[in-house]
Amino acid sequence: MASDFEATRRLFHLPEGVIYLDGNSLGPMPVAARARVDACVKDEWGEMLITGWNKAGWMEMPARLGDRIGRLIGAAPGSVVLGDTLSIKVYQALASALELRPGRKVILSDTGNFPSDLYIADGLVRSLGGGRELRTVAPEAVEAAIGPDLAVLMLTEVDYRTGRKHDMARLIAKAHAVGALVVWDLAHSAGAIEVDLAGADTDFAVGCSYKYLNSGPGGPAFIYIAPRLQAQVRPALSGWLGHEAPFAFDLDYRPGQGIERMRVGTPPVIQMAALDASLDIWDMVTMADVRARSIELTEAFIKAVEAACPALTLASPRDPAARGSQVSFRHKEGYAIMQALIAKGVIGDFRAPDILRFGFTPLYTTMADVTGAVAILKEIMGGALWDREEYRRRARVT
Ligand SMILES: Cc1ncc(COP(=O)(O)O)c(C=O)c1O
């Protein structure tokens, strides 16, 4: 294995006494992010003021960092750009894909998709009207539901709750065979598993940078469009920074070159500085090594939890090839159990109605973390330490 995960772990700030198994929700802080953000604030914003847009390369950052992320998801340079939140990028990708299939009415998704993606699709269908329809089926029924009326297949590759992974290449081939386009949400894929957007012939993809890519809370999302489609895409959110010449201040919109047209407005420069620091760590590893280590960690975790905590039921696929980089267990008191774990320094999260979710991120998760977390989980389950009123009280974010 060429990737040195002991070296990468040292490049993260991990609080003392904490075993962090929630990088699938919010990645920890790269040590260098603090200095990079500080330099961005002090030397660039502070000293350069507005000239930073040119002098510090702020305006190029969405495309430059997009290319850095592109390397991790099999995207050619010039096909990924950053900005906005993932929900906005879902809207943009879906709206553009629908416009490219004017005669067709159906968006197909699944009931395992992240609710925001479904809400966005529903809102878009309502505003476009014209008989368009969002159809959702069970994840296992997606392939059979692909038919000649399909405009866009819109899926999240790795299920946020269970970690179940769709067969992306197979579903793309099936959708393309009926003349439909595909939009993939890579929120739980980018930095988690090997993704080959170009090889699988994806049309559109979107994802976030604050989970496995460690850009910090509120870090920008990314969007990918296959190079063969970029010139045909007319952005629905036609903001000024997606214009061919933003500083011409024309009254008419003309889409920018290639993927640049998917930019909307002013990008979050300070947050991108943090992401830039994180991507330096990503440059030290290959996704093949990350995936191999992730499978070792998740396999060990499943085996140990099942041996130590029989009351927990595995909610993730048992076959590592069929899951992402997270492992989920079910228990009707899952929320209280997770609060008890967090109180003892093991941070995962809870997803309603009954899912305990644990993310494994080889850049900083070790086998000792796996062993340590299972020992604490065993103690909590064995002694019913979760059974306290304070652990049942729901916080705003779970
Ligand atoms: C699969 C998936 N899609 C979309 C989103 C929404 O992302 P955002 O809050 O950046 O809009 C999330 C957030 O966790 C997600 O997991």
PDB file of N, CA and C and ligand atoms in Angstrom, residues 85-87 114 117 156 185 187-188 210-211, ligand 1:
ATOM      1  N   THR A  85     -24.552  25.135  -1.834  1.00  0.00           N
ATOM      2  CA  THR A  85     -24.709  23.917  -1.036  1.00  0.00           C
ATOM      3  C   THR A  85     -25.128  22.786  -1.965  1.00  0.00           C
ATOM      4  N   LEU A  86     -25.071  21.592  -1.443  1.00  0.00           N
ATOM      5  CA  LEU A  86     -25.404  20.433  -2.276  1.00  0.00           C
ATOM      6  C   LEU A  86     -26.853  20.484  -2.766  1.00  0.00           C
ATOM      7  N   SER A  87     -27.763  20.940  -1.910  1.00  0.00           N
ATOM      8  CA  SER A  87     -29.169  21.006  -2.340  1.00  0.00           C
ATOM      9  C   SER A  87     -29.310  21.881  -3.589  1.00  0.00           C
ATOM     10  N   PHE A 114     -31.570  10.865  -0.056  1.00  0.00           N
ATOM     11  CA  PHE A 114     -31.591  11.868   1.004  1.00  0.00           C
ATOM     12  C   PHE A 114     -32.803  12.779   0.787  1.00  0.00           C
ATOM     13  N   ASP A 117     -32.797  15.884  -1.554  1.00  0.00           N
ATOM     14  CA  ASP A 117     -32.799  15.657  -3.003  1.00  0.00           C
ATOM     15  C   ASP A 117     -34.234  15.468  -3.509  1.00  0.00           C
ATOM     16  N   THR A 156     -28.773   8.860  -5.074  1.00  0.00           N
ATOM     17  CA  THR A 156     -27.578   9.013  -4.242  1.00  0.00           C
ATOM     18  C   THR A 156     -26.896   7.648  -4.243  1.00  0.00           C
ATOM     19  N   ASP A 185     -25.789  11.753  -6.808  1.00  0.00           N
ATOM     20  CA  ASP A 185     -25.366  12.478  -5.613  1.00  0.00           C
ATOM     21  C   ASP A 185     -24.254  11.648  -4.962  1.00  0.00           C
ATOM     22  N   ALA A 187     -22.549  12.523  -2.171  1.00  0.00           N
ATOM     23  CA  ALA A 187     -22.267  13.025  -0.820  1.00  0.00           C
ATOM     24  C   ALA A 187     -21.536  11.990   0.035  1.00  0.00           C
ATOM     25  N   HIS A 188     -21.938  10.716  -0.105  1.00  0.00           N
ATOM     26  CA  HIS A 188     -21.341   9.664   0.725  1.00  0.00           C
ATOM     27  C   HIS A 188     -20.401   8.775  -0.088  1.00  0.00           C
ATOM     28  N   TYR A 210     -17.881  18.834   2.909  1.00  0.00           N
ATOM     29  CA  TYR A 210     -17.691  18.908   4.371  1.00  0.00           C
ATOM     30  C   TYR A 210     -17.693  17.544   5.049  1.00  0.00           C
ATOM     31  N   LYS A 211     -17.979  16.474   4.294  1.00  0.00           N
ATOM     32  CA  LYS A 211     -17.967  15.136   4.907  1.00  0.00           C
ATOM     33  C   LYS A 211     -16.556  14.553   4.768  1.00  0.00           C
TER      34      LYS A 211
HETATM   35  C1  LIG B   1     -26.943  12.570   0.165  1.00  0.00           C
HETATM   36  C2  LIG B   1     -27.125  14.006   0.549  1.00  0.00           C
HETATM   37  N1  LIG B   1     -27.667  14.864  -0.343  1.00  0.00           N
HETATM   38  C3  LIG B   1     -27.870  16.163  -0.033  1.00  0.00           C
HETATM   39  C4  LIG B   1     -27.524  16.676   1.201  1.00  0.00           C
HETATM   40  C5  LIG B   1     -27.806  18.125   1.503  1.00  0.00           C
HETATM   41  O1  LIG B   1     -26.635  18.853   1.501  1.00  0.00           O
HETATM   42  P1  LIG B   1     -26.588  20.434   1.822  1.00  0.00           P
HETATM   43  O2  LIG B   1     -27.020  20.614   3.233  1.00  0.00           O
HETATM   44  O3  LIG B   1     -25.149  20.792   1.612  1.00  0.00           O
HETATM   45  O4  LIG B   1     -27.485  21.134   0.861  1.00  0.00           O
HETATM   46  C6  LIG B   1     -26.946  15.819   2.154  1.00  0.00           C
HETATM   47  C7  LIG B   1     -26.552  16.331   3.486  1.00  0.00           C
HETATM   48  O5  LIG B   1     -26.078  15.647   4.336  1.00  0.00           O
HETATM   49  C8  LIG B   1     -26.743  14.456   1.822  1.00  0.00           C
HETATM   50  O6  LIG B   1     -26.222  13.592   2.704  1.00  0.00           O
END
